[in-house]
Amino acid sequence: MRVLREIARQPAALFGFAIVLIVLIAAIGAPLFAPYNPDAQMFDGLTLEGAPIPPSDQFLLGTDTLGRDLLSRLLFGARTSLIIGLVANGIAVAIGLFVGITAGYMRGWAGNLMMRFTDLMMAFPALLLAIVLAALLKPSLWIVAMVIALVNWVQVARIVYTETRGLVARDFILAERSLGAGHARILFLHILPHLVPTAIVWGTLGIATTVLLEATLSFLGVGVQPPDPSWGNIIFESQSYFTVAPWLVFFPGVLILLTALAFNLVGDALRDILDPTQRGRG
């Protein structure tokens, strides 16, 4: 409740939270809100010349190149993008926490080896690595989520590693060790709780990056494959019609932009709320 009250006092964060809530409701309720089947090619969904129909009373956001209702596909595309965002980012945060805590607590050759591997992963361009992995595997919703998780955990691991090393040197940890506390007690009762705010903040901020990366992979043809709708592959399918049917690119592009912006705004607000050292910094 304290977090919600703090968000309500910040107009930017409140705007982001409202957008996130709207997207979540739209994704969950897509079967209820969608006026048509997202895969149905409507008999009257194309003009006599075979062109997409612009926004009208019957098709609020128009139709796509195959005569399918764009609004319905965008609603179900929100479900696809958020599933990938939540699953992929959740896995990435979990991997980053495990690697960062383990390396920061163990130190020695094992910790150094884990962090050198993390540095090696950070040296590869994330998009290029994701394209290679997605191309080697058969693209699907869950494969795309796994690929994104495998390239997005390194930033979390580096942050958690740095914080863990600082915590290990604190007096209360040294006192616990002098009293004979085991490694499990120190890790789960004294170190992990201090890292939960970091995980929440990076988990929220990472969803924006994940949504953008999924849209990019789908746009390049190595992400979610048609007929399953995602905002990225809707743009991919419609790019050649940009001049004659700009709504096919404009609407999904605006949704991607707003969703990424909203999660970034909420993540920044959570960082200020959960980390007192960040308050007042612009």
PDB file of C-alpha atoms in Angstrom:
ATOM      1  CA  MET A   1       0.000   0.000   0.000  1.00  0.00           C
ATOM      2  CA  ARG A   2       2.882   2.365   0.734  1.00  0.00           C
ATOM      3  CA  VAL A   3       4.271   1.725  -2.756  1.00  0.00           C
ATOM      4  CA  LEU A   4       0.867   2.437  -4.344  1.00  0.00           C
ATOM      5  CA  ARG A   5       0.526   5.670  -2.364  1.00  0.00           C
ATOM      6  CA  GLU A   6       3.989   6.778  -3.464  1.00  0.00           C
ATOM      7  CA  ILE A   7       3.173   5.976  -7.098  1.00  0.00           C
ATOM      8  CA  ALA A   8      -0.081   7.955  -6.826  1.00  0.00           C
ATOM      9  CA  ARG A   9       1.933  11.043  -5.811  1.00  0.00           C
ATOM     10  CA  GLN A  10       4.053  10.912  -8.981  1.00  0.00           C
ATOM     11  CA  PRO A  11       2.156  11.847 -12.171  1.00  0.00           C
ATOM     12  CA  ALA A  12       4.601  10.082 -14.503  1.00  0.00           C
ATOM     13  CA  ALA A  13       4.564   6.899 -12.445  1.00  0.00           C
ATOM     14  CA  LEU A  14       0.770   7.023 -12.168  1.00  0.00           C
ATOM     15  CA  PHE A  15       0.495   7.369 -15.948  1.00  0.00           C
ATOM     16  CA  GLY A  16       2.815   4.394 -16.442  1.00  0.00           C
ATOM     17  CA  PHE A  17       0.926   2.314 -13.877  1.00  0.00           C
ATOM     18  CA  ALA A  18      -2.397   3.107 -15.592  1.00  0.00           C
ATOM     19  CA  ILE A  19      -1.028   2.056 -18.996  1.00  0.00           C
ATOM     20  CA  VAL A  20       0.385  -1.170 -17.537  1.00  0.00           C
ATOM     21  CA  LEU A  21      -2.962  -1.927 -15.889  1.00  0.00           C
ATOM     22  CA  ILE A  22      -4.864  -1.284 -19.126  1.00  0.00           C
ATOM     23  CA  VAL A  23      -2.521  -3.528 -21.131  1.00  0.00           C
ATOM     24  CA  LEU A  24      -2.796  -6.292 -18.509  1.00  0.00           C
ATOM     25  CA  ILE A  25      -6.600  -6.120 -18.514  1.00  0.00           C
ATOM     26  CA  ALA A  26      -6.672  -6.106 -22.322  1.00  0.00           C
ATOM     27  CA  ALA A  27      -4.337  -9.105 -22.502  1.00  0.00           C
ATOM     28  CA  ILE A  28      -6.196 -11.146 -19.887  1.00  0.00           C
ATOM     29  CA  GLY A  29      -9.611 -10.272 -21.278  1.00  0.00           C
ATOM     30  CA  ALA A  30      -8.668 -10.536 -24.958  1.00  0.00           C
ATOM     31  CA  PRO A  31     -11.215 -13.336 -25.675  1.00  0.00           C
ATOM     32  CA  LEU A  32     -13.951 -11.137 -24.162  1.00  0.00           C
ATOM     33  CA  PHE A  33     -12.938  -7.805 -25.672  1.00  0.00           C
ATOM     34  CA  ALA A  34     -11.946  -8.944 -29.165  1.00  0.00           C
ATOM     35  CA  PRO A  35     -14.860  -8.359 -31.567  1.00  0.00           C
ATOM     36  CA  TYR A  36     -13.703 -11.125 -33.939  1.00  0.00           C
ATOM     37  CA  ASN A  37     -11.543 -14.216 -34.019  1.00  0.00           C
ATOM     38  CA  PRO A  38      -7.992 -12.880 -34.506  1.00  0.00           C
ATOM     39  CA  ASP A  39      -7.258 -15.518 -37.168  1.00  0.00           C
ATOM     40  CA  ALA A  40     -10.562 -15.221 -39.051  1.00  0.00           C
ATOM     41  CA  GLN A  41     -10.268 -13.811 -42.556  1.00  0.00           C
ATOM     42  CA  MET A  42     -13.435 -11.751 -42.878  1.00  0.00           C
ATOM     43  CA  PHE A  43     -15.439 -12.019 -46.089  1.00  0.00           C
ATOM     44  CA  ASP A  44     -15.838  -8.234 -46.144  1.00  0.00           C
ATOM     45  CA  GLY A  45     -12.423  -7.535 -44.609  1.00  0.00           C
ATOM     46  CA  LEU A  46     -10.836  -6.384 -47.875  1.00  0.00           C
ATOM     47  CA  THR A  47     -11.851  -3.862 -50.518  1.00  0.00           C
ATOM     48  CA  LEU A  48     -12.853  -4.965 -54.013  1.00  0.00           C
ATOM     49  CA  GLU A  49      -9.252  -4.317 -55.046  1.00  0.00           C
ATOM     50  CA  GLY A  50      -7.969  -6.614 -52.262  1.00  0.00           C
ATOM     51  CA  ALA A  51      -6.605  -3.810 -50.060  1.00  0.00           C
ATOM     52  CA  PRO A  52      -7.018  -3.609 -46.260  1.00  0.00           C
ATOM     53  CA  ILE A  53     -10.006  -1.655 -44.989  1.00  0.00           C
ATOM     54  CA  PRO A  54      -9.209   1.517 -42.980  1.00  0.00           C
ATOM     55  CA  PRO A  55     -10.699   2.086 -39.511  1.00  0.00           C
ATOM     56  CA  SER A  56     -14.495   2.158 -39.666  1.00  0.00           C
ATOM     57  CA  ASP A  57     -17.599   1.469 -37.589  1.00  0.00           C
ATOM     58  CA  GLN A  58     -17.365  -2.248 -38.366  1.00  0.00           C
ATOM     59  CA  PHE A  59     -13.589  -2.574 -37.919  1.00  0.00           C
ATOM     60  CA  LEU A  60     -12.543   0.013 -35.353  1.00  0.00           C
ATOM     61  CA  LEU A  61      -8.827  -0.185 -36.193  1.00  0.00           C
ATOM     62  CA  GLY A  62      -9.217  -1.467 -39.726  1.00  0.00           C
ATOM     63  CA  THR A  63      -8.179  -4.823 -41.166  1.00  0.00           C
ATOM     64  CA  ASP A  64      -4.829  -6.300 -42.141  1.00  0.00           C
ATOM     65  CA  THR A  65      -3.566  -7.603 -45.462  1.00  0.00           C
ATOM     66  CA  LEU A  66      -5.547 -10.854 -45.107  1.00  0.00           C
ATOM     67  CA  GLY A  67      -8.810  -9.222 -44.052  1.00  0.00           C
ATOM     68  CA  ARG A  68      -8.417  -9.989 -40.335  1.00  0.00           C
ATOM     69  CA  ASP A  69      -9.625  -7.527 -37.712  1.00  0.00           C
ATOM     70  CA  LEU A  70      -6.614  -5.541 -36.482  1.00  0.00           C
ATOM     71  CA  LEU A  71      -8.113  -4.709 -33.073  1.00  0.00           C
ATOM     72  CA  SER A  72      -8.634  -8.392 -32.300  1.00  0.00           C
ATOM     73  CA  ARG A  73      -5.097  -9.244 -33.341  1.00  0.00           C
ATOM     74  CA  LEU A  74      -3.662  -6.411 -31.253  1.00  0.00           C
ATOM     75  CA  LEU A  75      -5.560  -7.591 -28.170  1.00  0.00           C
ATOM     76  CA  PHE A  76      -4.284 -11.147 -28.539  1.00  0.00           C
ATOM     77  CA  GLY A  77      -0.858  -9.754 -29.455  1.00  0.00           C
ATOM     78  CA  ALA A  78      -0.795  -7.993 -26.083  1.00  0.00           C
ATOM     79  CA  ARG A  79      -1.235 -11.393 -24.433  1.00  0.00           C
ATOM     80  CA  THR A  80       1.681 -12.812 -26.430  1.00  0.00           C
ATOM     81  CA  SER A  81       3.983  -9.873 -25.699  1.00  0.00           C
ATOM     82  CA  LEU A  82       3.195  -9.823 -21.975  1.00  0.00           C
ATOM     83  CA  ILE A  83       3.538 -13.596 -21.572  1.00  0.00           C
ATOM     84  CA  ILE A  84       6.974 -13.419 -23.148  1.00  0.00           C
ATOM     85  CA  GLY A  85       7.843 -10.301 -21.166  1.00  0.00           C
ATOM     86  CA  LEU A  86       6.852 -11.774 -17.810  1.00  0.00           C
ATOM     87  CA  VAL A  87       8.179 -15.293 -18.385  1.00  0.00           C
ATOM     88  CA  ALA A  88      11.430 -14.300 -20.076  1.00  0.00           C
ATOM     89  CA  ASN A  89      12.178 -11.525 -17.629  1.00  0.00           C
ATOM     90  CA  GLY A  90      11.262 -13.682 -14.646  1.00  0.00           C
ATOM     91  CA  ILE A  91      13.694 -16.369 -15.785  1.00  0.00           C
ATOM     92  CA  ALA A  92      16.360 -13.755 -16.517  1.00  0.00           C
ATOM     93  CA  VAL A  93      16.020 -12.207 -13.037  1.00  0.00           C
ATOM     94  CA  ALA A  94      16.155 -15.659 -11.406  1.00  0.00           C
ATOM     95  CA  ILE A  95      19.322 -16.601 -13.316  1.00  0.00           C
ATOM     96  CA  GLY A  96      20.884 -13.218 -12.594  1.00  0.00           C
ATOM     97  CA  LEU A  97      20.100 -13.511  -8.874  1.00  0.00           C
ATOM     98  CA  PHE A  98      21.565 -17.004  -8.671  1.00  0.00           C
ATOM     99  CA  VAL A  99      24.757 -16.124 -10.524  1.00  0.00           C
ATOM    100  CA  GLY A 100      25.224 -12.765  -8.795  1.00  0.00           C
ATOM    101  CA  ILE A 101      24.616 -14.051  -5.258  1.00  0.00           C
ATOM    102  CA  THR A 102      26.703 -17.176  -5.753  1.00  0.00           C
ATOM    103  CA  ALA A 103      29.649 -15.330  -7.279  1.00  0.00           C
ATOM    104  CA  GLY A 104      29.494 -12.463  -4.790  1.00  0.00           C
ATOM    105  CA  TYR A 105      29.257 -14.733  -1.748  1.00  0.00           C
ATOM    106  CA  MET A 106      31.711 -17.456  -2.795  1.00  0.00           C
ATOM    107  CA  ARG A 107      34.374 -15.231  -4.357  1.00  0.00           C
ATOM    108  CA  GLY A 108      37.569 -17.199  -5.009  1.00  0.00           C
ATOM    109  CA  TRP A 109      38.176 -18.933  -8.331  1.00  0.00           C
ATOM    110  CA  ALA A 110      34.559 -20.135  -8.653  1.00  0.00           C
ATOM    111  CA  GLY A 111      33.127 -16.636  -8.226  1.00  0.00           C
ATOM    112  CA  ASN A 112      35.706 -15.154 -10.593  1.00  0.00           C
ATOM    113  CA  LEU A 113      34.947 -17.827 -13.196  1.00  0.00           C
ATOM    114  CA  MET A 114      31.214 -17.091 -13.036  1.00  0.00           C
ATOM    115  CA  MET A 115      31.744 -13.353 -13.399  1.00  0.00           C
ATOM    116  CA  ARG A 116      34.206 -13.758 -16.268  1.00  0.00           C
ATOM    117  CA  PHE A 117      31.545 -15.817 -18.040  1.00  0.00           C
ATOM    118  CA  THR A 118      29.066 -13.006 -17.314  1.00  0.00           C
ATOM    119  CA  ASP A 119      31.503 -10.477 -18.795  1.00  0.00           C
ATOM    120  CA  LEU A 120      31.872 -12.700 -21.856  1.00  0.00           C
ATOM    121  CA  MET A 121      28.103 -12.786 -22.316  1.00  0.00           C
ATOM    122  CA  MET A 122      27.924  -8.996 -21.931  1.00  0.00           C
ATOM    123  CA  ALA A 123      30.512  -8.617 -24.702  1.00  0.00           C
ATOM    124  CA  PHE A 124      28.126 -10.118 -27.256  1.00  0.00           C
ATOM    125  CA  PRO A 125      25.471  -7.783 -28.703  1.00  0.00           C
ATOM    126  CA  ALA A 126      22.231  -8.984 -27.108  1.00  0.00           C
ATOM    127  CA  LEU A 127      20.149  -8.594 -30.276  1.00  0.00           C
ATOM    128  CA  LEU A 128      22.670 -10.445 -32.455  1.00  0.00           C
ATOM    129  CA  LEU A 129      22.972 -13.274 -29.927  1.00  0.00           C
ATOM    130  CA  ALA A 130      19.178 -13.520 -29.670  1.00  0.00           C
ATOM    131  CA  ILE A 131      18.845 -13.665 -33.469  1.00  0.00           C
ATOM    132  CA  VAL A 132      21.425 -16.460 -33.678  1.00  0.00           C
ATOM    133  CA  LEU A 133      19.787 -18.495 -30.912  1.00  0.00           C
ATOM    134  CA  ALA A 134      16.298 -17.972 -32.330  1.00  0.00           C
ATOM    135  CA  ALA A 135      17.484 -18.957 -35.815  1.00  0.00           C
ATOM    136  CA  LEU A 136      19.114 -22.155 -34.522  1.00  0.00           C
ATOM    137  CA  LEU A 137      15.985 -23.192 -32.641  1.00  0.00           C
ATOM    138  CA  LYS A 138      12.461 -23.481 -34.018  1.00  0.00           C
ATOM    139  CA  PRO A 139      10.836 -20.132 -33.215  1.00  0.00           C
ATOM    140  CA  SER A 140       7.765 -20.330 -30.983  1.00  0.00           C
ATOM    141  CA  LEU A 141       6.359 -18.355 -28.072  1.00  0.00           C
ATOM    142  CA  TRP A 142       8.221 -20.347 -25.409  1.00  0.00           C
ATOM    143  CA  ILE A 143      11.438 -20.644 -27.417  1.00  0.00           C
ATOM    144  CA  VAL A 144      11.467 -16.860 -27.903  1.00  0.00           C
ATOM    145  CA  ALA A 145      10.924 -16.400 -24.142  1.00  0.00           C
ATOM    146  CA  MET A 146      13.832 -18.730 -23.372  1.00  0.00           C
ATOM    147  CA  VAL A 147      16.107 -17.023 -25.896  1.00  0.00           C
ATOM    148  CA  ILE A 148      15.379 -13.580 -24.461  1.00  0.00           C
ATOM    149  CA  ALA A 149      15.973 -14.876 -20.922  1.00  0.00           C
ATOM    150  CA  LEU A 150      19.357 -16.276 -21.960  1.00  0.00           C
ATOM    151  CA  VAL A 151      20.568 -12.889 -23.202  1.00  0.00           C
ATOM    152  CA  ASN A 152      19.019 -10.618 -20.543  1.00  0.00           C
ATOM    153  CA  TRP A 153      20.269 -12.099 -17.257  1.00  0.00           C
ATOM    154  CA  VAL A 154      23.771 -10.625 -17.393  1.00  0.00           C
ATOM    155  CA  GLN A 155      22.871  -7.086 -16.275  1.00  0.00           C
ATOM    156  CA  VAL A 156      20.992  -8.422 -13.250  1.00  0.00           C
ATOM    157  CA  ALA A 157      23.891 -10.716 -12.360  1.00  0.00           C
ATOM    158  CA  ARG A 158      26.395  -7.842 -12.474  1.00  0.00           C
ATOM    159  CA  ILE A 159      24.257  -5.581 -10.243  1.00  0.00           C
ATOM    160  CA  VAL A 160      23.476  -8.369  -7.750  1.00  0.00           C
ATOM    161  CA  TYR A 161      27.143  -9.399  -7.637  1.00  0.00           C
ATOM    162  CA  THR A 162      28.221  -5.879  -6.722  1.00  0.00           C
ATOM    163  CA  GLU A 163      25.564  -5.540  -4.016  1.00  0.00           C
ATOM    164  CA  THR A 164      26.307  -8.995  -2.603  1.00  0.00           C
ATOM    165  CA  ARG A 165      29.999  -8.225  -2.260  1.00  0.00           C
ATOM    166  CA  GLY A 166      29.118  -5.071  -0.355  1.00  0.00           C
ATOM    167  CA  LEU A 167      26.716  -6.949   1.930  1.00  0.00           C
ATOM    168  CA  VAL A 168      29.190  -9.726   2.684  1.00  0.00           C
ATOM    169  CA  ALA A 169      31.602  -7.151   4.113  1.00  0.00           C
ATOM    170  CA  ARG A 170      28.988  -5.556   6.394  1.00  0.00           C
ATOM    171  CA  ASP A 171      29.313  -5.879  10.162  1.00  0.00           C
ATOM    172  CA  PHE A 172      26.063  -7.782  10.694  1.00  0.00           C
ATOM    173  CA  ILE A 173      27.195 -10.510   8.283  1.00  0.00           C
ATOM    174  CA  LEU A 174      30.560 -10.764  10.026  1.00  0.00           C
ATOM    175  CA  ALA A 175      28.714 -10.993  13.353  1.00  0.00           C
ATOM    176  CA  GLU A 176      26.531 -13.813  12.053  1.00  0.00           C
ATOM    177  CA  ARG A 177      29.591 -15.714  10.916  1.00  0.00           C
ATOM    178  CA  SER A 178      31.315 -15.246  14.273  1.00  0.00           C
ATOM    179  CA  LEU A 179      28.218 -16.703  15.949  1.00  0.00           C
ATOM    180  CA  GLY A 180      28.511 -19.802  13.788  1.00  0.00           C
ATOM    181  CA  ALA A 181      25.660 -19.152  11.356  1.00  0.00           C
ATOM    182  CA  GLY A 182      25.687 -21.425   8.320  1.00  0.00           C
ATOM    183  CA  HIS A 183      25.878 -20.311   4.711  1.00  0.00           C
ATOM    184  CA  ALA A 184      22.199 -21.053   4.068  1.00  0.00           C
ATOM    185  CA  ARG A 185      21.078 -18.898   7.000  1.00  0.00           C
ATOM    186  CA  ILE A 186      23.275 -15.992   5.925  1.00  0.00           C
ATOM    187  CA  LEU A 187      22.199 -16.203   2.288  1.00  0.00           C
ATOM    188  CA  PHE A 188      18.449 -16.613   2.769  1.00  0.00           C
ATOM    189  CA  LEU A 189      17.859 -14.583   5.931  1.00  0.00           C
ATOM    190  CA  HIS A 190      20.375 -11.766   5.662  1.00  0.00           C
ATOM    191  CA  ILE A 191      21.539 -11.293   2.061  1.00  0.00           C
ATOM    192  CA  LEU A 192      18.581 -12.263  -0.129  1.00  0.00           C
ATOM    193  CA  PRO A 193      16.042  -9.948   1.624  1.00  0.00           C
ATOM    194  CA  HIS A 194      18.338  -6.989   0.904  1.00  0.00           C
ATOM    195  CA  LEU A 195      18.352  -7.918  -2.787  1.00  0.00           C
ATOM    196  CA  VAL A 196      14.583  -8.246  -3.208  1.00  0.00           C
ATOM    197  CA  PRO A 197      14.071  -4.508  -3.992  1.00  0.00           C
ATOM    198  CA  THR A 198      16.793  -4.715  -6.631  1.00  0.00           C
ATOM    199  CA  ALA A 199      15.151  -7.782  -8.171  1.00  0.00           C
ATOM    200  CA  ILE A 200      11.741  -6.055  -8.230  1.00  0.00           C
ATOM    201  CA  VAL A 201      13.111  -2.909  -9.850  1.00  0.00           C
ATOM    202  CA  TRP A 202      15.173  -4.716 -12.460  1.00  0.00           C
ATOM    203  CA  GLY A 203      12.333  -7.134 -13.070  1.00  0.00           C
ATOM    204  CA  THR A 204       9.984  -4.244 -13.869  1.00  0.00           C
ATOM    205  CA  LEU A 205      12.493  -2.325 -15.972  1.00  0.00           C
ATOM    206  CA  GLY A 206      13.479  -5.509 -17.794  1.00  0.00           C
ATOM    207  CA  ILE A 207       9.932  -6.120 -19.024  1.00  0.00           C
ATOM    208  CA  ALA A 208      10.197  -3.011 -21.215  1.00  0.00           C
ATOM    209  CA  THR A 209      13.444  -4.288 -22.732  1.00  0.00           C
ATOM    210  CA  THR A 210      11.935  -7.740 -23.192  1.00  0.00           C
ATOM    211  CA  VAL A 211       8.840  -6.394 -24.971  1.00  0.00           C
ATOM    212  CA  LEU A 212      11.044  -4.374 -27.332  1.00  0.00           C
ATOM    213  CA  LEU A 213      13.358  -7.336 -27.986  1.00  0.00           C
ATOM    214  CA  GLU A 214      10.431  -9.662 -28.672  1.00  0.00           C
ATOM    215  CA  ALA A 215       8.947  -7.132 -31.084  1.00  0.00           C
ATOM    216  CA  THR A 216      12.311  -6.792 -32.820  1.00  0.00           C
ATOM    217  CA  LEU A 217      12.760 -10.564 -33.176  1.00  0.00           C
ATOM    218  CA  SER A 218       9.209 -10.974 -34.480  1.00  0.00           C
ATOM    219  CA  PHE A 219       9.722  -8.087 -36.905  1.00  0.00           C
ATOM    220  CA  LEU A 220      12.880  -9.782 -38.211  1.00  0.00           C
ATOM    221  CA  GLY A 221      10.982 -13.043 -38.698  1.00  0.00           C
ATOM    222  CA  VAL A 222      12.758 -15.088 -35.990  1.00  0.00           C
ATOM    223  CA  GLY A 223      10.298 -14.414 -33.175  1.00  0.00           C
ATOM    224  CA  VAL A 224       6.704 -15.512 -32.671  1.00  0.00           C
ATOM    225  CA  GLN A 225       5.549 -17.044 -35.933  1.00  0.00           C
ATOM    226  CA  PRO A 226       2.252 -16.304 -37.721  1.00  0.00           C
ATOM    227  CA  PRO A 227      -0.621 -16.956 -37.408  1.00  0.00           C
ATOM    228  CA  ASP A 228       0.013 -16.378 -33.662  1.00  0.00           C
ATOM    229  CA  PRO A 229      -0.299 -12.591 -33.312  1.00  0.00           C
ATOM    230  CA  SER A 230       2.330 -10.421 -31.665  1.00  0.00           C
ATOM    231  CA  TRP A 231       2.858  -6.710 -32.093  1.00  0.00           C
ATOM    232  CA  GLY A 232       6.194  -7.297 -33.789  1.00  0.00           C
ATOM    233  CA  ASN A 233       5.009  -9.759 -36.416  1.00  0.00           C
ATOM    234  CA  ILE A 234       1.933  -7.613 -37.137  1.00  0.00           C
ATOM    235  CA  ILE A 235       4.339  -4.850 -38.205  1.00  0.00           C
ATOM    236  CA  PHE A 236       6.467  -7.401 -40.074  1.00  0.00           C
ATOM    237  CA  GLU A 237       3.486  -8.658 -42.062  1.00  0.00           C
ATOM    238  CA  SER A 238       2.334  -5.124 -42.888  1.00  0.00           C
ATOM    239  CA  GLN A 239       5.579  -3.265 -43.614  1.00  0.00           C
ATOM    240  CA  SER A 240       5.109  -3.352 -47.392  1.00  0.00           C
ATOM    241  CA  TYR A 241       1.682  -1.688 -46.982  1.00  0.00           C
ATOM    242  CA  PHE A 242       2.977   1.219 -44.912  1.00  0.00           C
ATOM    243  CA  THR A 243       2.176   3.888 -47.518  1.00  0.00           C
ATOM    244  CA  VAL A 244      -1.308   2.629 -48.438  1.00  0.00           C
ATOM    245  CA  ALA A 245      -2.378   1.272 -45.020  1.00  0.00           C
ATOM    246  CA  PRO A 246      -0.326   3.141 -42.396  1.00  0.00           C
ATOM    247  CA  TRP A 247      -2.664   2.092 -39.565  1.00  0.00           C
ATOM    248  CA  LEU A 248      -1.256  -1.454 -39.792  1.00  0.00           C
ATOM    249  CA  VAL A 249       2.129  -0.168 -38.619  1.00  0.00           C
ATOM    250  CA  PHE A 250       1.047   2.843 -36.574  1.00  0.00           C
ATOM    251  CA  PHE A 251      -1.250   1.126 -34.054  1.00  0.00           C
ATOM    252  CA  PRO A 252       1.072  -1.761 -33.048  1.00  0.00           C
ATOM    253  CA  GLY A 253       4.035   0.633 -33.030  1.00  0.00           C
ATOM    254  CA  VAL A 254       2.240   2.988 -30.627  1.00  0.00           C
ATOM    255  CA  LEU A 255       1.321   0.048 -28.365  1.00  0.00           C
ATOM    256  CA  ILE A 256       4.940  -1.133 -28.225  1.00  0.00           C
ATOM    257  CA  LEU A 257       6.107   2.403 -27.444  1.00  0.00           C
ATOM    258  CA  LEU A 258       3.507   3.017 -24.731  1.00  0.00           C
ATOM    259  CA  THR A 259       4.032  -0.363 -23.071  1.00  0.00           C
ATOM    260  CA  ALA A 260       7.813   0.004 -22.942  1.00  0.00           C
ATOM    261  CA  LEU A 261       7.492   3.590 -21.686  1.00  0.00           C
ATOM    262  CA  ALA A 262       4.954   2.574 -19.030  1.00  0.00           C
ATOM    263  CA  PHE A 263       7.107  -0.205 -17.581  1.00  0.00           C
ATOM    264  CA  ASN A 264      10.125   2.109 -17.572  1.00  0.00           C
ATOM    265  CA  LEU A 265       8.194   4.791 -15.688  1.00  0.00           C
ATOM    266  CA  VAL A 266       6.930   2.277 -13.123  1.00  0.00           C
ATOM    267  CA  GLY A 267      10.408   0.774 -12.757  1.00  0.00           C
ATOM    268  CA  ASP A 268      11.973   4.194 -12.168  1.00  0.00           C
ATOM    269  CA  ALA A 269       9.333   4.974  -9.556  1.00  0.00           C
ATOM    270  CA  LEU A 270       9.901   1.654  -7.790  1.00  0.00           C
ATOM    271  CA  ARG A 271      13.641   2.335  -7.745  1.00  0.00           C
ATOM    272  CA  ASP A 272      13.065   5.679  -6.031  1.00  0.00           C
ATOM    273  CA  ILE A 273      10.583   4.184  -3.564  1.00  0.00           C
ATOM    274  CA  LEU A 274      12.432   0.992  -2.641  1.00  0.00           C
ATOM    275  CA  ASP A 275      15.945   2.453  -2.679  1.00  0.00           C
ATOM    276  CA  PRO A 276      16.111   5.545  -0.428  1.00  0.00           C
ATOM    277  CA  THR A 277      19.588   6.432  -1.746  1.00  0.00           C
ATOM    278  CA  GLN A 278      17.995   7.191  -5.158  1.00  0.00           C
ATOM    279  CA  ARG A 279      15.462   9.698  -3.871  1.00  0.00           C
ATOM    280  CA  GLY A 280      15.924  13.172  -5.166  1.00  0.00           C
ATOM    281  CA  ARG A 281      18.204  12.147  -8.014  1.00  0.00           C
ATOM    282  CA  GLY A 282      17.160  13.209 -11.467  1.00  0.00           C
TER     283      GLY A 282
END
